[in-house]
Coordinates of C-alpha atoms in Angstrom, one line a residue:
M246 CA 146.3 99.8 144.3
P247 CA 149.7 98.1 144.5
A248 CA 150.4 95.5 147.1
S249 CA 151.9 96.9 150.4
D250 CA 155.4 95.9 151.5
E251 CA 154.4 96.2 155.2
P252 CA 154.1 92.8 156.9
G253 CA 150.5 91.9 157.8
V254 CA 148.9 94.3 155.3
E255 CA 146.9 92.5 152.6
D256 CA 146.9 93.4 149.0
E257 CA 143.7 95.4 148.4
T258 CA 143.7 95.0 144.6
V259 CA 140.5 93.4 143.4
H260 CA 140.4 91.6 140.1
T261 CA 136.8 91.0 138.9
E262 CA 136.5 88.3 136.3
L263 CA 134.4 89.3 133.3
G264 CA 131.0 87.8 133.1
T265 CA 129.5 86.5 129.9
V266 CA 126.6 87.9 127.9
Y267 CA 124.2 85.4 126.3
L268 CA 122.2 86.7 123.4
V269 CA 119.2 84.4 123.7
G270 CA 116.2 84.0 121.4
S271 CA 113.1 82.9 123.3
G272 CA 111.1 81.7 120.3
P273 CA 107.6 82.9 119.3
G274 CA 106.1 82.8 122.8
D275 CA 105.0 79.3 123.7
P276 CA 107.2 78.2 126.6
E277 CA 107.4 74.7 125.2
L278 CA 109.2 76.2 122.1
L279 CA 112.0 77.6 124.3
T280 CA 115.2 75.7 123.6
V281 CA 116.6 73.5 126.3
K282 CA 119.8 75.7 126.3
A283 CA 117.8 78.9 126.6
Q284 CA 115.9 77.5 129.6
R285 CA 119.1 76.4 131.4
L286 CA 120.7 79.8 130.9
L287 CA 117.6 81.6 132.2
E288 CA 117.8 79.4 135.3
D289 CA 121.5 80.1 135.8
A290 CA 121.7 83.8 134.9
D291 CA 122.7 86.4 137.4
I292 CA 120.5 88.9 135.6
V293 CA 118.1 88.8 132.6
L294 CA 117.5 91.8 130.4
H295 CA 114.3 91.2 128.5
D296 CA 111.6 92.9 126.4
K297 CA 107.9 92.0 126.3
L298 CA 107.9 89.7 123.3
P299 CA 109.1 86.5 125.0
G300 CA 105.7 86.5 126.7
P301 CA 104.7 86.5 130.4
E302 CA 105.1 82.7 130.9
I303 CA 108.7 82.7 129.8
I304 CA 109.5 86.0 131.7
D305 CA 108.0 84.6 134.9
M306 CA 110.5 81.7 134.8
V307 CA 113.0 84.2 136.0
P308 CA 112.7 85.5 139.6
E309 CA 111.6 89.2 139.6
S310 CA 114.8 90.2 141.5
N311 CA 116.9 88.7 138.6
R312 CA 115.3 90.5 135.7
Q313 CA 115.1 93.9 134.2
D314 CA 112.5 95.0 131.6
V315 CA 114.3 97.0 128.8
G316 CA 111.6 96.7 126.2
K317 CA 110.7 99.0 123.4
R318 CA 107.0 99.7 122.9
A319 CA 105.4 101.3 119.8
H320 CA 104.3 104.9 120.7
G321 CA 105.3 104.3 124.3
N322 CA 108.2 104.3 126.7
R323 CA 111.4 103.0 125.2
T324 CA 114.7 101.9 126.6
P325 CA 117.2 103.4 124.1
Q326 CA 119.4 100.7 122.5
S327 CA 122.5 102.7 123.5
E328 CA 121.5 102.3 127.2
I329 CA 120.9 98.6 126.8
N330 CA 124.3 98.2 125.2
E331 CA 126.0 100.1 128.0
R332 CA 124.1 98.1 130.7
L333 CA 125.2 94.8 129.2
V334 CA 128.8 95.9 129.3
A335 CA 128.6 97.3 132.8
L336 CA 127.0 94.1 134.2
A337 CA 129.5 91.9 132.5
R338 CA 132.4 94.0 133.8
D339 CA 130.9 93.6 137.3
G340 CA 131.3 89.8 136.9
Q341 CA 127.7 89.0 136.2
N342 CA 126.5 86.4 133.7
V343 CA 123.8 88.1 131.7
V344 CA 121.0 86.8 129.5
R345 CA 119.8 89.3 126.9
L346 CA 116.4 87.7 126.2
K347 CA 114.6 88.6 123.0
G348 CA 111.4 87.3 121.4
G349 CA 111.9 85.0 118.4
D350 CA 115.5 85.0 117.3
S351 CA 117.7 87.9 118.3
F352 CA 119.4 88.1 114.9
V353 CA 116.1 88.4 113.0
F354 CA 115.1 92.1 113.4
G355 CA 116.1 91.8 117.1
R356 CA 119.2 94.0 117.1
G357 CA 121.3 91.0 118.3
G358 CA 123.9 91.9 115.7
E359 CA 124.3 95.4 117.0
E360 CA 124.6 94.1 120.6
A361 CA 127.2 91.5 119.5
E362 CA 129.3 94.2 117.8
Y363 CA 129.1 96.5 120.8
L364 CA 130.1 93.7 123.2
A365 CA 133.0 92.7 121.0
A366 CA 134.2 96.3 120.7
H367 CA 134.3 96.5 124.5
G368 CA 136.0 93.2 125.1
I369 CA 133.0 91.4 126.5
P370 CA 132.7 87.7 125.9
F371 CA 129.3 86.7 124.5
E372 CA 127.5 83.7 123.2
V373 CA 124.6 83.6 120.7
V374 CA 121.7 81.2 121.5
P375 CA 119.3 81.0 118.5
G376 CA 115.6 80.9 118.9
I377 CA 112.7 79.9 116.7
T378 CA 111.8 83.0 114.7
S379 CA 108.2 84.1 114.7
A380 CA 108.7 84.8 111.0
I381 CA 108.5 81.1 110.3
A382 CA 106.7 79.8 113.4
A383 CA 103.7 82.1 113.4
P384 CA 102.7 81.2 109.8
A385 CA 103.5 77.5 110.5
V386 CA 101.2 77.1 113.5
A387 CA 98.4 78.8 111.5
G388 CA 98.8 76.1 108.8
I389 CA 100.8 78.3 106.4
P390 CA 104.3 77.1 105.2
V391 CA 106.5 80.0 104.1
T392 CA 107.7 77.8 101.2
H393 CA 105.8 75.2 99.2
R394 CA 106.6 73.5 96.0
D395 CA 103.4 74.5 94.4
H396 CA 103.5 78.2 95.5
A397 CA 106.9 79.5 96.5
S398 CA 110.5 78.5 96.3
S399 CA 111.8 81.6 98.0
V400 CA 110.9 83.8 100.9
S401 CA 111.8 87.4 101.8
F402 CA 111.7 88.7 105.4
V403 CA 111.0 92.4 105.6
T404 CA 110.5 94.9 108.5
G405 CA 107.2 96.7 108.4
H406 CA 108.6 99.7 110.3
E407 CA 109.8 101.3 107.1
D408 CA 107.6 103.9 105.5
P409 CA 107.2 102.7 101.8
T410 CA 106.7 106.3 100.7
K411 CA 109.9 107.8 102.0
P412 CA 112.6 108.2 99.4
E413 CA 115.4 106.7 101.5
S414 CA 113.4 103.5 102.5
A415 CA 115.7 100.5 102.9
V416 CA 112.9 98.2 101.5
D417 CA 112.4 98.1 97.8
W418 CA 108.8 97.2 97.6
E419 CA 108.7 97.5 93.8
A420 CA 111.4 94.8 93.5
L421 CA 109.6 92.6 96.1
A422 CA 106.3 92.9 94.1
T423 CA 107.9 91.3 91.0
A424 CA 110.4 88.9 92.7
G425 CA 107.9 86.1 93.3
G426 CA 107.9 83.9 96.4
T427 CA 106.6 84.6 99.8
I428 CA 106.9 87.9 101.6
I429 CA 106.9 87.8 105.4
V430 CA 106.5 91.2 107.1
L431 CA 107.4 91.6 110.8
M432 CA 106.2 94.5 112.8
G433 CA 104.0 95.5 109.9
V434 CA 100.4 95.9 111.3
T435 CA 100.4 99.7 111.5
R436 CA 101.9 100.3 108.0
L437 CA 99.8 97.5 106.3
P438 CA 97.9 100.0 104.1
E439 CA 101.1 101.7 102.9
Y440 CA 103.0 98.6 101.9
T441 CA 100.1 96.6 100.4
A442 CA 99.4 99.7 98.2
A443 CA 103.1 99.9 97.3
L444 CA 103.1 96.2 96.3
I445 CA 100.0 96.6 94.1
E446 CA 101.5 99.7 92.6
G447 CA 104.7 97.8 92.0
G448 CA 102.9 95.2 89.9
M449 CA 101.7 92.5 92.4
A450 CA 98.3 91.1 91.7
S451 CA 95.6 92.5 94.0
E452 CA 94.1 89.1 94.4
T453 CA 97.4 87.6 95.8
P454 CA 96.5 85.7 99.0
A455 CA 97.5 87.3 102.3
A456 CA 97.2 86.5 106.0
L457 CA 97.8 88.0 109.4
V458 CA 98.9 86.0 112.5
E459 CA 98.7 87.9 115.7
R460 CA 100.7 86.7 118.7
G461 CA 101.5 83.4 117.0
T462 CA 101.7 80.4 119.5
W463 CA 100.3 82.5 122.3
P464 CA 97.0 81.5 123.9
T465 CA 95.6 84.8 122.4
Q466 CA 96.7 83.9 118.9
Q467 CA 94.4 85.2 116.1
V468 CA 94.6 84.4 112.4
A469 CA 92.8 86.3 109.6
T470 CA 93.1 85.8 105.9
G471 CA 92.2 87.7 102.7
T472 CA 94.0 89.1 99.7
L473 CA 96.5 91.9 99.1
E474 CA 93.5 94.1 98.2
T475 CA 91.3 93.2 101.2
I476 CA 93.8 92.4 104.0
V477 CA 93.5 95.9 105.5
D478 CA 89.8 95.6 105.9
V479 CA 90.4 92.1 107.3
R480 CA 92.8 93.5 109.8
D481 CA 90.3 96.2 110.9
A482 CA 87.3 93.8 111.0
N483 CA 89.1 91.3 113.2
D484 CA 90.9 94.0 115.3
I485 CA 94.3 92.6 114.6
S486 CA 97.0 94.4 116.5
P487 CA 100.8 94.1 117.1
P488 CA 102.7 91.9 117.4
A489 CA 101.6 90.2 114.3
V490 CA 103.2 88.6 111.2
T491 CA 102.0 89.4 107.7
I492 CA 102.2 86.6 105.0
I493 CA 101.8 87.6 101.4
G494 CA 101.9 85.1 98.6
G495 CA 100.3 81.9 97.3
V496 CA 101.2 80.0 100.5
A497 CA 98.7 82.0 102.5
S498 CA 95.9 80.1 100.6
T499 CA 97.0 76.8 102.0
R500 CA 95.5 77.4 105.4
E501 CA 92.0 76.9 104.1
S502 CA 92.8 73.3 103.0
V503 CA 94.3 72.2 106.4
V504 CA 92.7 74.3 109.1
E505 CA 89.8 71.8 109.8
F506 CA 92.4 69.2 110.8
L507 CA 94.9 71.6 112.4
R508 CA 95.1 70.7 116.1
N509 CA 97.6 73.2 117.5
D510 CA 96.6 74.2 121.0
Y511 CA 96.8 77.9 119.9
D512 CA 94.2 77.5 117.1
D513 CA 91.0 77.1 119.0
A514 CA 90.4 80.9 119.2
T515 CA 91.1 81.5 115.5
E516 CA 88.7 79.1 113.7
D517 CA 86.0 81.8 113.2
M518 CA 88.4 84.3 111.8
N519 CA 89.5 82.4 108.7
H520 CA 87.4 84.5 106.3
E521 CA 87.1 87.9 104.8
P522 CA 84.6 90.3 106.3
R523 CA 81.3 90.4 104.4

């Protein structure tokens, strides 16, 4: 509304300064692995849009009135990504400083790139705050390095959501089977039988070491080890469920040599699971 020329009548035009959206990775779940910057932003944010993967201890750092759960759950209720994108823009246009909190790192299978593009397309300022990705952290706290001079000089990060049998799959499992190095599969517990079979069919040795780390760095962390051929039975015997990271390659065998001396706080509940089922 234009300013009035009449004396004593105030200009009713309201100019709302844009807020900033912070795309924040929370790390693998242990609150002590949250970055200093991420913690500060959580304390200062007007609103935090989060999923479940950051873990309850991190989410509870934010007052309930300042947070919104926009998580996606396998076979459950989902907040469409389009709705999340629109909500980020609307809140920023309302002058709010928003933290978009994701587990791990938002740019590693976290759709942070999609959100950044959407914000930029709508003229919304944003900042990226990296987090420790569970793709590296979960194996590490289980005593498994993703690279090792004796076992692997390269590592491939793969989404396990892809069905290996569909013709248009974006993951070339046959190429991965012969590429060497370590394969890290995120979100791959459900499709474990399909992609382990695809790797064996593609030429990877069935005795290749493999491991599963469920809820890495959480108090409920579980670790189970086997081979490419046995890891599905290992999963079932130990009731491994999402979220979990799958590690395939020679590095998975290193846990056995260090686990006795591994003193991560998370590892107490896993010492009896470092074996294949009999």
